[in-house]
PDB file of N, CA and C in Angstrom:
ATOM      1  N   GLY A1110      -0.986   3.314  23.252  1.00 47.00           N
ATOM      2  CA  GLY A1110       0.369   2.904  23.068  1.00 47.00           C
ATOM      3  C   GLY A1110       0.473   1.437  22.684  1.00 47.00           C
ATOM      4  N   ALA A1111       1.684   0.987  22.495  1.00 51.00           N
ATOM      5  CA  ALA A1111       1.964  -0.396  22.078  1.00 51.00           C
ATOM      6  C   ALA A1111       1.502  -1.411  23.116  1.00 51.00           C
ATOM      7  N   GLU A1112       1.506  -1.031  24.383  1.00 53.00           N
ATOM      8  CA  GLU A1112       1.051  -1.958  25.426  1.00 53.00           C
ATOM      9  C   GLU A1112      -0.442  -2.276  25.316  1.00 53.00           C
ATOM     10  N   ARG A1113      -1.187  -1.437  24.602  1.00 51.00           N
ATOM     11  CA  ARG A1113      -2.617  -1.682  24.366  1.00 51.00           C
ATOM     12  C   ARG A1113      -2.874  -2.197  22.961  1.00 51.00           C
ATOM     13  N   GLY A1114      -1.804  -2.548  22.237  1.00 56.00           N
ATOM     14  CA  GLY A1114      -1.966  -3.055  20.880  1.00 56.00           C
ATOM     15  C   GLY A1114      -2.160  -1.971  19.848  1.00 56.00           C
ATOM     16  N   GLU A1115      -1.821  -0.734  20.189  1.00 70.00           N
ATOM     17  CA  GLU A1115      -1.959   0.375  19.257  1.00 70.00           C
ATOM     18  C   GLU A1115      -0.609   0.715  18.645  1.00 70.00           C
ATOM     19  N   ALA A1116      -0.634   1.199  17.407  1.00 77.00           N
ATOM     20  CA  ALA A1116       0.595   1.610  16.735  1.00 77.00           C
ATOM     21  C   ALA A1116       0.286   2.783  15.819  1.00 77.00           C
ATOM     22  N   LEU A1117       1.274   3.629  15.633  1.00 90.00           N
ATOM     23  CA  LEU A1117       1.169   4.723  14.678  1.00 90.00           C
ATOM     24  C   LEU A1117       1.963   4.309  13.447  1.00 90.00           C
ATOM     25  N   VAL A1118       1.276   4.193  12.316  1.00 93.00           N
ATOM     26  CA  VAL A1118       1.898   3.753  11.068  1.00 93.00           C
ATOM     27  C   VAL A1118       1.588   4.793  10.002  1.00 93.00           C
ATOM     28  N   SER A1119       2.609   5.107   9.203  1.00 95.00           N
ATOM     29  CA  SER A1119       2.424   6.063   8.110  1.00 95.00           C
ATOM     30  C   SER A1119       3.025   5.505   6.823  1.00 95.00           C
ATOM     31  N   CYS A1120       2.536   6.021   5.694  1.00 95.00           N
ATOM     32  CA  CYS A1120       3.154   5.688   4.410  1.00 95.00           C
ATOM     33  C   CYS A1120       3.369   6.997   3.665  1.00 95.00           C
ATOM     34  N   SER A1121       4.293   6.957   2.720  1.00 95.00           N
ATOM     35  CA  SER A1121       4.659   8.186   2.043  1.00 95.00           C
ATOM     36  C   SER A1121       4.934   7.942   0.570  1.00 95.00           C
ATOM     37  N   THR A1122       4.979   9.016  -0.186  1.00 94.00           N
ATOM     38  CA  THR A1122       5.258   8.911  -1.609  1.00 94.00           C
ATOM     39  C   THR A1122       6.707   8.518  -1.889  1.00 94.00           C
ATOM     40  N   ASP A1123       7.555   8.447  -0.855  1.00 95.00           N
ATOM     41  CA  ASP A1123       8.915   7.926  -1.056  1.00 95.00           C
ATOM     42  C   ASP A1123       8.919   6.397  -1.033  1.00 95.00           C
ATOM     43  N   GLY A1124       7.736   5.781  -0.835  1.00 94.00           N
ATOM     44  CA  GLY A1124       7.607   4.330  -0.872  1.00 94.00           C
ATOM     45  C   GLY A1124       7.769   3.639   0.456  1.00 94.00           C
ATOM     46  N   ARG A1125       8.063   4.369   1.517  1.00 95.00           N
ATOM     47  CA  ARG A1125       8.284   3.732   2.812  1.00 95.00           C
ATOM     48  C   ARG A1125       7.010   3.683   3.654  1.00 95.00           C
ATOM     49  N   VAL A1126       6.786   2.531   4.296  1.00 95.00           N
ATOM     50  CA  VAL A1126       5.739   2.373   5.306  1.00 95.00           C
ATOM     51  C   VAL A1126       6.476   2.301   6.631  1.00 95.00           C
ATOM     52  N   LEU A1127       6.191   3.241   7.529  1.00 95.00           N
ATOM     53  CA  LEU A1127       6.923   3.364   8.786  1.00 95.00           C
ATOM     54  C   LEU A1127       6.028   3.127   9.986  1.00 95.00           C
ATOM     55  N   GLU A1128       6.594   2.505  11.019  1.00 93.00           N
ATOM     56  CA  GLU A1128       5.939   2.392  12.320  1.00 93.00           C
ATOM     57  C   GLU A1128       6.701   3.292  13.278  1.00 93.00           C
ATOM     58  N   TRP A1129       5.972   4.145  13.987  1.00 93.00           N
ATOM     59  CA  TRP A1129       6.575   5.151  14.851  1.00 93.00           C
ATOM     60  C   TRP A1129       6.500   4.738  16.311  1.00 93.00           C
ATOM     61  N   SER A1130       7.555   5.063  17.053  1.00 88.00           N
ATOM     62  CA  SER A1130       7.624   4.774  18.486  1.00 88.00           C
ATOM     63  C   SER A1130       7.985   6.052  19.229  1.00 88.00           C
ATOM     64  N   THR A1131       7.434   6.201  20.429  1.00 83.00           N
ATOM     65  CA  THR A1131       7.765   7.361  21.264  1.00 83.00           C
ATOM     66  C   THR A1131       8.521   6.948  22.520  1.00 83.00           C
ATOM     67  N   LYS A1132       9.064   5.729  22.541  1.00 83.00           N
ATOM     68  CA  LYS A1132       9.780   5.238  23.727  1.00 83.00           C
ATOM     69  C   LYS A1132      11.036   6.047  24.015  1.00 83.00           C
ATOM     70  N   LYS A1133      11.803   6.397  22.990  1.00 81.00           N
ATOM     71  CA  LYS A1133      13.027   7.195  23.143  1.00 81.00           C
ATOM     72  C   LYS A1133      12.935   8.398  22.215  1.00 81.00           C
ATOM     73  N   GLY A1134      12.010   9.280  22.494  1.00 83.00           N
ATOM     74  CA  GLY A1134      11.756  10.358  21.554  1.00 83.00           C
ATOM     75  C   GLY A1134      10.874   9.821  20.443  1.00 83.00           C
ATOM     76  N   LEU A1135      10.918  10.423  19.291  1.00 87.00           N
ATOM     77  CA  LEU A1135      10.122   9.957  18.152  1.00 87.00           C
ATOM     78  C   LEU A1135      11.048   9.245  17.178  1.00 87.00           C
ATOM     79  N   GLU A1136      10.884   7.918  17.074  1.00 91.00           N
ATOM     80  CA  GLU A1136      11.728   7.109  16.197  1.00 91.00           C
ATOM     81  C   GLU A1136      10.857   6.293  15.257  1.00 91.00           C
ATOM     82  N   ALA A1137      11.357   6.114  14.046  1.00 93.00           N
ATOM     83  CA  ALA A1137      10.619   5.335  13.045  1.00 93.00           C
ATOM     84  C   ALA A1137      11.407   4.092  12.672  1.00 93.00           C
ATOM     85  N   SER A1138      10.669   2.994  12.449  1.00 93.00           N
ATOM     86  CA  SER A1138      11.278   1.785  11.900  1.00 93.00           C
ATOM     87  C   SER A1138      10.505   1.418  10.639  1.00 93.00           C
ATOM     88  N   THR A1139      11.208   0.912   9.640  1.00 94.00           N
ATOM     89  CA  THR A1139      10.609   0.609   8.347  1.00 94.00           C
ATOM     90  C   THR A1139       9.870  -0.724   8.392  1.00 94.00           C
ATOM     91  N   LEU A1140       8.574  -0.704   8.087  1.00 94.00           N
ATOM     92  CA  LEU A1140       7.806  -1.946   7.947  1.00 94.00           C
ATOM     93  C   LEU A1140       7.981  -2.513   6.545  1.00 94.00           C
ATOM     94  N   MET A1141       8.015  -1.641   5.529  1.00 94.00           N
ATOM     95  CA  MET A1141       8.158  -2.090   4.144  1.00 94.00           C
ATOM     96  C   MET A1141       8.562  -0.917   3.278  1.00 94.00           C
ATOM     97  N   VAL A1142       9.301  -1.218   2.215  1.00 94.00           N
ATOM     98  CA  VAL A1142       9.520  -0.266   1.134  1.00 94.00           C
ATOM     99  C   VAL A1142       8.681  -0.776  -0.037  1.00 94.00           C
ATOM    100  N   LEU A1143       7.663  -0.014  -0.399  1.00 94.00           N
ATOM    101  CA  LEU A1143       6.750  -0.413  -1.470  1.00 94.00           C
ATOM    102  C   LEU A1143       7.481  -0.400  -2.809  1.00 94.00           C
ATOM    103  N   LYS A1144       7.344  -1.473  -3.549  1.00 92.00           N
ATOM    104  CA  LYS A1144       8.015  -1.597  -4.837  1.00 92.00           C
ATOM    105  C   LYS A1144       6.983  -1.654  -5.963  1.00 92.00           C
ATOM    106  N   ARG A1145       7.345  -1.129  -7.105  1.00 89.00           N
ATOM    107  CA  ARG A1145       6.464  -1.179  -8.274  1.00 89.00           C
ATOM    108  C   ARG A1145       6.313  -2.616  -8.744  1.00 89.00           C
ATOM    109  N   VAL A1146       5.141  -2.914  -9.273  1.00 83.00           N
ATOM    110  CA  VAL A1146       4.828  -4.255  -9.769  1.00 83.00           C
ATOM    111  C   VAL A1146       4.698  -4.191 -11.280  1.00 83.00           C
ATOM    112  N   GLY A1147       5.234  -5.186 -11.964  1.00 73.00           N
ATOM    113  CA  GLY A1147       5.036  -5.284 -13.411  1.00 73.00           C
ATOM    114  C   GLY A1147       6.172  -4.720 -14.217  1.00 73.00           C
ATOM    115  N   ASP A1148       5.873  -4.314 -15.445  1.00 65.00           N
ATOM    116  CA  ASP A1148       6.861  -3.850 -16.418  1.00 65.00           C
ATOM    117  C   ASP A1148       7.513  -2.551 -15.959  1.00 65.00           C
ATOM    118  N   ALA A1149       8.823  -2.491 -16.017  1.00 57.00           N
ATOM    119  CA  ALA A1149       9.561  -1.317 -15.551  1.00 57.00           C
ATOM    120  C   ALA A1149       9.918  -0.361 -16.689  1.00 57.00           C
ATOM    121  N   GLU A1150       9.373  -0.555 -17.884  1.00 63.00           N
ATOM    122  CA  GLU A1150       9.707   0.280 -19.030  1.00 63.00           C
ATOM    123  C   GLU A1150       9.294   1.732 -18.790  1.00 63.00           C
ATOM    124  N   GLY A1151      10.234   2.635 -18.912  1.00 60.00           N
ATOM    125  CA  GLY A1151       9.964   4.058 -18.746  1.00 60.00           C
ATOM    126  C   GLY A1151       9.799   4.499 -17.299  1.00 60.00           C
ATOM    127  N   VAL A1152      10.053   3.605 -16.352  1.00 59.00           N
ATOM    128  CA  VAL A1152       9.889   3.939 -14.938  1.00 59.00           C
ATOM    129  C   VAL A1152      11.186   4.541 -14.396  1.00 59.00           C
ATOM    130  N   ILE A1153      11.076   5.676 -13.743  1.00 62.00           N
ATOM    131  CA  ILE A1153      12.247   6.343 -13.179  1.00 62.00           C
ATOM    132  C   ILE A1153      12.650   5.694 -11.857  1.00 62.00           C
ATOM    133  N   SER A1154      11.671   5.332 -11.040  1.00 66.00           N
ATOM    134  CA  SER A1154      11.946   4.763  -9.719  1.00 66.00           C
ATOM    135  C   SER A1154      11.316   3.388  -9.587  1.00 66.00           C
ATOM    136  N   ARG A1155      11.987   2.480  -8.888  1.00 86.00           N
ATOM    137  CA  ARG A1155      11.448   1.151  -8.612  1.00 86.00           C
ATOM    138  C   ARG A1155      10.531   1.182  -7.390  1.00 86.00           C
ATOM    139  N   ARG A1156      10.501   2.296  -6.678  1.00 89.00           N
ATOM    140  CA  ARG A1156       9.625   2.420  -5.518  1.00 89.00           C
ATOM    141  C   ARG A1156       8.243   2.879  -5.938  1.00 89.00           C
ATOM    142  N   ALA A1157       7.237   2.348  -5.248  1.00 92.00           N
ATOM    143  CA  ALA A1157       5.852   2.763  -5.482  1.00 92.00           C
ATOM    144  C   ALA A1157       5.475   3.796  -4.425  1.00 92.00           C
ATOM    145  N   ALA A1158       4.824   4.849  -4.828  1.00 95.00           N
ATOM    146  CA  ALA A1158       4.416   5.900  -3.903  1.00 95.00           C
ATOM    147  C   ALA A1158       3.205   5.436  -3.098  1.00 95.00           C
ATOM    148  N   GLY A1159       3.355   5.367  -1.778  1.00 96.00           N
ATOM    149  CA  GLY A1159       2.258   4.988  -0.891  1.00 96.00           C
ATOM    150  C   GLY A1159       1.406   6.189  -0.540  1.00 96.00           C
ATOM    151  N   LEU A1160       0.084   6.022  -0.581  1.00 97.00           N
ATOM    152  CA  LEU A1160      -0.819   7.134  -0.302  1.00 97.00           C
ATOM    153  C   LEU A1160      -1.721   6.893   0.905  1.00 97.00           C
ATOM    154  N   CYS A1161      -1.978   5.627   1.257  1.00 97.00           N
ATOM    155  CA  CYS A1161      -2.870   5.347   2.381  1.00 97.00           C
ATOM    156  C   CYS A1161      -2.590   3.958   2.929  1.00 97.00           C
ATOM    157  N   VAL A1162      -2.989   3.745   4.176  1.00 97.00           N
ATOM    158  CA  VAL A1162      -2.768   2.465   4.841  1.00 97.00           C
ATOM    159  C   VAL A1162      -3.899   2.227   5.842  1.00 97.00           C
ATOM    160  N   ASP A1163      -4.283   0.955   6.019  1.00 96.00           N
ATOM    161  CA  ASP A1163      -5.283   0.598   7.032  1.00 96.00           C
ATOM    162  C   ASP A1163      -5.033  -0.839   7.486  1.00 96.00           C
ATOM    163  N   PHE A1164      -5.425  -1.113   8.722  1.00 94.00           N
ATOM    164  CA  PHE A1164      -5.254  -2.433   9.332  1.00 94.00           C
ATOM    165  C   PHE A1164      -6.602  -3.120   9.501  1.00 94.00           C
ATOM    166  N   PRO A1165      -6.685  -4.422   9.190  1.00 94.00           N
ATOM    167  CA  PRO A1165      -7.919  -5.158   9.486  1.00 94.00           C
ATOM    168  C   PRO A1165      -8.170  -5.170  10.994  1.00 94.00           C
ATOM    169  N   VAL A1166      -9.430  -5.158  11.385  1.00 90.00           N
ATOM    170  CA  VAL A1166      -9.807  -5.108  12.794  1.00 90.00           C
ATOM    171  C   VAL A1166      -9.307  -6.326  13.567  1.00 90.00           C
ATOM    172  N   ASP A1167      -9.322  -7.498  12.925  1.00 88.00           N
ATOM    173  CA  ASP A1167      -9.006  -8.737  13.631  1.00 88.00           C
ATOM    174  C   ASP A1167      -7.565  -9.210  13.466  1.00 88.00           C
ATOM    175  N   ASP A1168      -6.723  -8.448  12.741  1.00 89.00           N
ATOM    176  CA  ASP A1168      -5.373  -8.929  12.445  1.00 89.00           C
ATOM    177  C   ASP A1168      -4.382  -7.770  12.388  1.00 89.00           C
ATOM    178  N   ALA A1169      -3.700  -7.506  13.494  1.00 87.00           N
ATOM    179  CA  ALA A1169      -2.734  -6.407  13.548  1.00 87.00           C
ATOM    180  C   ALA A1169      -1.401  -6.785  12.917  1.00 87.00           C
ATOM    181  N   SER A1170      -1.271  -8.017  12.421  1.00 92.00           N
ATOM    182  CA  SER A1170      -0.009  -8.443  11.817  1.00 92.00           C
ATOM    183  C   SER A1170       0.041  -8.189  10.313  1.00 92.00           C
ATOM    184  N   THR A1171      -1.088  -7.785   9.725  1.00 94.00           N
ATOM    185  CA  THR A1171      -1.117  -7.439   8.306  1.00 94.00           C
ATOM    186  C   THR A1171      -1.756  -6.071   8.126  1.00 94.00           C
ATOM    187  N   TYR A1172      -1.495  -5.455   6.983  1.00 96.00           N
ATOM    188  CA  TYR A1172      -2.098  -4.163   6.664  1.00 96.00           C
ATOM    189  C   TYR A1172      -2.251  -4.047   5.154  1.00 96.00           C
ATOM    190  N   LEU A1173      -3.060  -3.085   4.743  1.00 97.00           N
ATOM    191  CA  LEU A1173      -3.272  -2.795   3.333  1.00 97.00           C
ATOM    192  C   LEU A1173      -2.657  -1.442   3.016  1.00 97.00           C
ATOM    193  N   ALA A1174      -1.967  -1.356   1.886  1.00 97.00           N
ATOM    194  CA  ALA A1174      -1.362  -0.097   1.460  1.00 97.00           C
ATOM    195  C   ALA A1174      -1.846   0.234   0.056  1.00 97.00           C
ATOM    196  N   GLY A1175      -2.323   1.458  -0.131  1.00 97.00           N
ATOM    197  CA  GLY A1175      -2.760   1.930  -1.434  1.00 97.00           C
ATOM    198  C   GLY A1175      -1.669   2.765  -2.076  1.00 97.00           C
ATOM    199  N   THR A1176      -1.490   2.615  -3.395  1.00 96.00           N
ATOM    200  CA  THR A1176      -0.388   3.294  -4.073  1.00 96.00           C
ATOM    201  C   THR A1176      -0.858   4.228  -5.177  1.00 96.00           C
ATOM    202  N   GLU A1177       0.054   5.078  -5.587  1.00 95.00           N
ATOM    203  CA  GLU A1177      -0.178   6.013  -6.675  1.00 95.00           C
ATOM    204  C   GLU A1177      -0.371   5.268  -7.997  1.00 95.00           C
ATOM    205  N   ASP A1178       0.133   4.027  -8.069  1.00 93.00           N
ATOM    206  CA  ASP A1178       0.004   3.205  -9.277  1.00 93.00           C
ATOM    207  C   ASP A1178      -1.389   2.603  -9.439  1.00 93.00           C
ATOM    208  N   GLY A1179      -2.274   2.801  -8.436  1.00 96.00           N
ATOM    209  CA  GLY A1179      -3.629   2.269  -8.527  1.00 96.00           C
ATOM    210  C   GLY A1179      -3.774   0.861  -7.971  1.00 96.00           C
ATOM    211  N   LEU A1180      -2.764   0.375  -7.263  1.00 96.00           N
ATOM    212  CA  LEU A1180      -2.806  -0.966  -6.676  1.00 96.00           C
ATOM    213  C   LEU A1180      -2.981  -0.897  -5.173  1.00 96.00           C
ATOM    214  N   VAL A1181      -3.564  -1.959  -4.617  1.00 97.00           N
ATOM    215  CA  VAL A1181      -3.657  -2.132  -3.167  1.00 97.00           C
ATOM    216  C   VAL A1181      -2.857  -3.388  -2.838  1.00 97.00           C
ATOM    217  N   HIS A1182      -1.956  -3.281  -1.867  1.00 96.00           N
ATOM    218  CA  HIS A1182      -1.113  -4.407  -1.474  1.00 96.00           C
ATOM    219  C   HIS A1182      -1.452  -4.831  -0.047  1.00 96.00           C
ATOM    220  N   ARG A1183      -1.632  -6.142   0.150  1.00 96.00           N
ATOM    221  CA  ARG A1183      -1.753  -6.694   1.502  1.00 96.00           C
ATOM    222  C   ARG A1183      -0.331  -7.052   1.926  1.00 96.00           C
ATOM    223  N   CYS A1184       0.096  -6.504   3.070  1.00 96.00           N
ATOM    224  CA  CYS A1184       1.472  -6.651   3.529  1.00 96.00           C
ATOM    225  C   CYS A1184       1.509  -7.242   4.941  1.00 96.00           C
ATOM    226  N   SER A1185       2.640  -7.810   5.288  1.00 95.00           N
ATOM    227  CA  SER A1185       2.857  -8.377   6.614  1.00 95.00           C
ATOM    228  C   SER A1185       3.757  -7.445   7.422  1.00 95.00           C
ATOM    229  N   CYS A1186       3.456  -7.290   8.703  1.00 92.00           N
ATOM    230  CA  CYS A1186       4.298  -6.483   9.582  1.00 92.00           C
ATOM    231  C   CYS A1186       5.624  -7.178   9.888  1.00 92.00           C
ATOM    232  N   SER A1187       5.677  -8.486   9.733  1.00 90.00           N
ATOM    233  CA  SER A1187       6.892  -9.225  10.092  1.00 90.00           C
ATOM    234  C   SER A1187       7.707  -9.672   8.881  1.00 90.00           C
ATOM    235  N   TYR A1188       7.182  -9.511   7.679  1.00 89.00           N
ATOM    236  CA  TYR A1188       7.906  -9.928   6.480  1.00 89.00           C
ATOM    237  C   TYR A1188       7.826  -8.815   5.455  1.00 89.00           C
ATOM    238  N   ASN A1189       8.946  -8.146   5.186  1.00 87.00           N
ATOM    239  CA  ASN A1189       8.889  -6.954   4.342  1.00 87.00           C
ATOM    240  C   ASN A1189       9.520  -7.126   2.963  1.00 87.00           C
ATOM    241  N   GLU A1190       9.784  -8.344   2.537  1.00 86.00           N
ATOM    242  CA  GLU A1190      10.433  -8.557   1.248  1.00 86.00           C
ATOM    243  C   GLU A1190       9.456  -8.612   0.073  1.00 86.00           C
ATOM    244  N   GLN A1191       8.225  -9.047   0.311  1.00 90.00           N
ATOM    245  CA  GLN A1191       7.250  -9.102  -0.781  1.00 90.00           C
ATOM    246  C   GLN A1191       5.837  -8.951  -0.235  1.00 90.00           C
ATOM    247  N   TYR A1192       4.909  -8.679  -1.143  1.00 94.00           N
ATOM    248  CA  TYR A1192       3.508  -8.515  -0.768  1.00 94.00           C
ATOM    249  C   TYR A1192       2.861  -9.878  -0.547  1.00 94.00           C
ATOM    250  N   LEU A1193       1.896  -9.936   0.374  1.00 95.00           N
ATOM    251  CA  LEU A1193       1.116 -11.154   0.557  1.00 95.00           C
ATOM    252  C   LEU A1193       0.134 -11.316  -0.591  1.00 95.00           C
ATOM    253  N   GLU A1194      -0.475 -10.203  -0.998  1.00 95.00           N
ATOM    254  CA  GLU A1194      -1.404 -10.185  -2.136  1.00 95.00           C
ATOM    255  C   GLU A1194      -1.383  -8.793  -2.756  1.00 95.00           C
ATOM    256  N   THR A1195      -1.724  -8.720  -4.024  1.00 96.00           N
ATOM    257  CA  THR A1195      -1.867  -7.435  -4.711  1.00 96.00           C
ATOM    258  C   THR A1195      -3.218  -7.418  -5.409  1.00 96.00           C
ATOM    259  N   TYR A1196      -3.927  -6.310  -5.251  1.00 96.00           N
ATOM    260  CA  TYR A1196      -5.250  -6.151  -5.850  1.00 96.00           C
ATOM    261  C   TYR A1196      -5.196  -5.017  -6.866  1.00 96.00           C
ATOM    262  N   ALA A1197      -5.646  -5.289  -8.077  1.00 95.00           N
ATOM    263  CA  ALA A1197      -5.720  -4.276  -9.127  1.00 95.00           C
ATOM    264  C   ALA A1197      -7.189  -3.918  -9.342  1.00 95.00           C
ATOM    265  N   GLY A1198      -7.441  -2.792  -9.950  1.00 92.00           N
ATOM    266  CA  GLY A1198      -8.827  -2.427 -10.233  1.00 92.00           C
ATOM    267  C   GLY A1198      -9.016  -0.931 -10.405  1.00 92.00           C
ATOM    268  N   HIS A1199      -8.032  -0.142 -10.004  1.00 96.00           N
ATOM    269  CA  HIS A1199      -8.141   1.306 -10.145  1.00 96.00           C
ATOM    270  C   HIS A1199      -7.336   1.780 -11.339  1.00 96.00           C
ATOM    271  N   ALA A1200      -7.854   2.788 -12.044  1.00 95.00           N
ATOM    272  CA  ALA A1200      -7.133   3.385 -13.165  1.00 95.00           C
ATOM    273  C   ALA A1200      -6.268   4.556 -12.708  1.00 95.00           C
ATOM    274  N   GLY A1201      -6.483   4.995 -11.463  1.00 96.00           N
ATOM    275  CA  GLY A1201      -5.717   6.113 -10.912  1.00 96.00           C
ATOM    276  C   GLY A1201      -5.216   5.791  -9.520  1.00 96.00           C
ATOM    277  N   PRO A1202      -4.607   6.752  -8.846  1.00 97.00           N
ATOM    278  CA  PRO A1202      -4.068   6.545  -7.499  1.00 97.00           C
ATOM    279  C   PRO A1202      -5.151   6.126  -6.500  1.00 97.00           C
ATOM    280  N   VAL A1203      -4.777   5.283  -5.538  1.00 97.00           N
ATOM    281  CA  VAL A1203      -5.686   4.859  -4.462  1.00 97.00           C
ATOM    282  C   VAL A1203      -5.474   5.818  -3.287  1.00 97.00           C
ATOM    283  N   TYR A1204      -6.469   6.654  -3.035  1.00 97.00           N
ATOM    284  CA  TYR A1204      -6.349   7.693  -2.022  1.00 97.00           C
ATOM    285  C   TYR A1204      -6.820   7.273  -0.626  1.00 97.00           C
ATOM    286  N   LYS A1205      -7.666   6.233  -0.559  1.00 97.00           N
ATOM    287  CA  LYS A1205      -8.218   5.847   0.739  1.00 97.00           C
ATOM    288  C   LYS A1205      -8.529   4.361   0.743  1.00 97.00           C
ATOM    289  N   ILE A1206      -8.243   3.710   1.874  1.00 97.00           N
ATOM    290  CA  ILE A1206      -8.594   2.299   2.096  1.00 97.00           C
ATOM    291  C   ILE A1206      -9.243   2.221   3.466  1.00 97.00           C
ATOM    292  N   ARG A1207     -10.319   1.436   3.558  1.00 97.00           N
ATOM    293  CA  ARG A1207     -10.941   1.162   4.854  1.00 97.00           C
ATOM    294  C   ARG A1207     -11.273  -0.319   4.915  1.00 97.00           C
ATOM    295  N   CYS A1208     -10.760  -0.981   5.957  1.00 97.00           N
ATOM    296  CA  CYS A1208     -11.072  -2.392   6.189  1.00 97.00           C
ATOM    297  C   CYS A1208     -12.442  -2.495   6.852  1.00 97.00           C
ATOM    298  N   SER A1209     -13.188  -3.510   6.482  1.00 96.00           N
ATOM    299  CA  SER A1209     -14.518  -3.707   7.052  1.00 96.00           C
ATOM    300  C   SER A1209     -14.416  -4.128   8.516  1.00 96.00           C
ATOM    301  N   PRO A1210     -15.201  -3.513   9.394  1.00 94.00           N
ATOM    302  CA  PRO A1210     -15.227  -3.951  10.794  1.00 94.00           C
ATOM    303  C   PRO A1210     -16.071  -5.213  10.984  1.00 94.00           C
ATOM    304  N   TYR A1211     -16.808  -5.622   9.948  1.00 93.00           N
ATOM    305  CA  TYR A1211     -17.732  -6.753  10.060  1.00 93.00           C
ATOM    306  C   TYR A1211     -17.244  -8.012   9.339  1.00 93.00           C
ATOM    307  N   TRP A1212     -16.513  -7.849   8.249  1.00 91.00           N
ATOM    308  CA  TRP A1212     -16.046  -8.967   7.445  1.00 91.00           C
ATOM    309  C   TRP A1212     -14.541  -8.825   7.278  1.00 91.00           C
ATOM    310  N   PRO A1213     -13.749  -9.634   7.966  1.00 83.00           N
ATOM    311  CA  PRO A1213     -12.291  -9.435   8.054  1.00 83.00           C
ATOM    312  C   PRO A1213     -11.562  -9.367   6.718  1.00 83.00           C
ATOM    313  N   LYS A1214     -12.004 -10.048   5.694  1.00 89.00           N
ATOM    314  CA  LYS A1214     -11.285 -10.066   4.415  1.00 89.00           C
ATOM    315  C   LYS A1214     -11.725  -8.939   3.464  1.00 89.00           C
ATOM    316  N   ALA A1215     -12.771  -8.218   3.824  1.00 95.00           N
ATOM    317  CA  ALA A1215     -13.303  -7.185   2.924  1.00 95.00           C
ATOM    318  C   ALA A1215     -12.729  -5.807   3.231  1.00 95.00           C
ATOM    319  N   PHE A1216     -12.555  -5.026   2.182  1.00 96.00           N
ATOM    320  CA  PHE A1216     -12.125  -3.640   2.346  1.00 96.00           C
ATOM    321  C   PHE A1216     -12.679  -2.815   1.177  1.00 96.00           C
ATOM    322  N   LEU A1217     -12.748  -1.530   1.401  1.00 97.00           N
ATOM    323  CA  LEU A1217     -13.137  -0.580   0.351  1.00 97.00           C
ATOM    324  C   LEU A1217     -11.931   0.275   0.013  1.00 97.00           C
ATOM    325  N   SER A1218     -11.810   0.640  -1.240  1.00 97.00           N
ATOM    326  CA  SER A1218     -10.753   1.558  -1.635  1.00 97.00           C
ATOM    327  C   SER A1218     -11.352   2.572  -2.608  1.00 97.00           C
ATOM    328  N   CYS A1219     -10.819   3.782  -2.591  1.00 96.00           N
ATOM    329  CA  CYS A1219     -11.317   4.790  -3.529  1.00 96.00           C
ATOM    330  C   CYS A1219     -10.154   5.439  -4.240  1.00 96.00           C
ATOM    331  N   SER A1220     -10.448   5.866  -5.450  1.00 94.00           N
ATOM    332  CA  SER A1220      -9.419   6.394  -6.330  1.00 94.00           C
ATOM    333  C   SER A1220      -9.862   7.726  -6.885  1.00 94.00           C
TER     334      SER A1220
END
């Protein structure tokens, strides 16, 4: 539970990253609404579809979110207006992210 520093976080193709609480039943609060980056030409939605999320071992205040657009975003749990960093490199959707347990700034992503 939250008293042990644990949290249940999910992301979805509707672009929302949610943190879930069981204090009063099952309730969700929005950590971020993922937004598309770059040129909006021909884009139907300004939201980016989230496919995966992971937290660095040493920093529970930030997380990484992988999107259908092939980008990985470093996000803050306390600031949801913009990304801390964006990483490009995939030609397709990012299906999985894993933060390194040994090197805090390193992560792997697969597409």
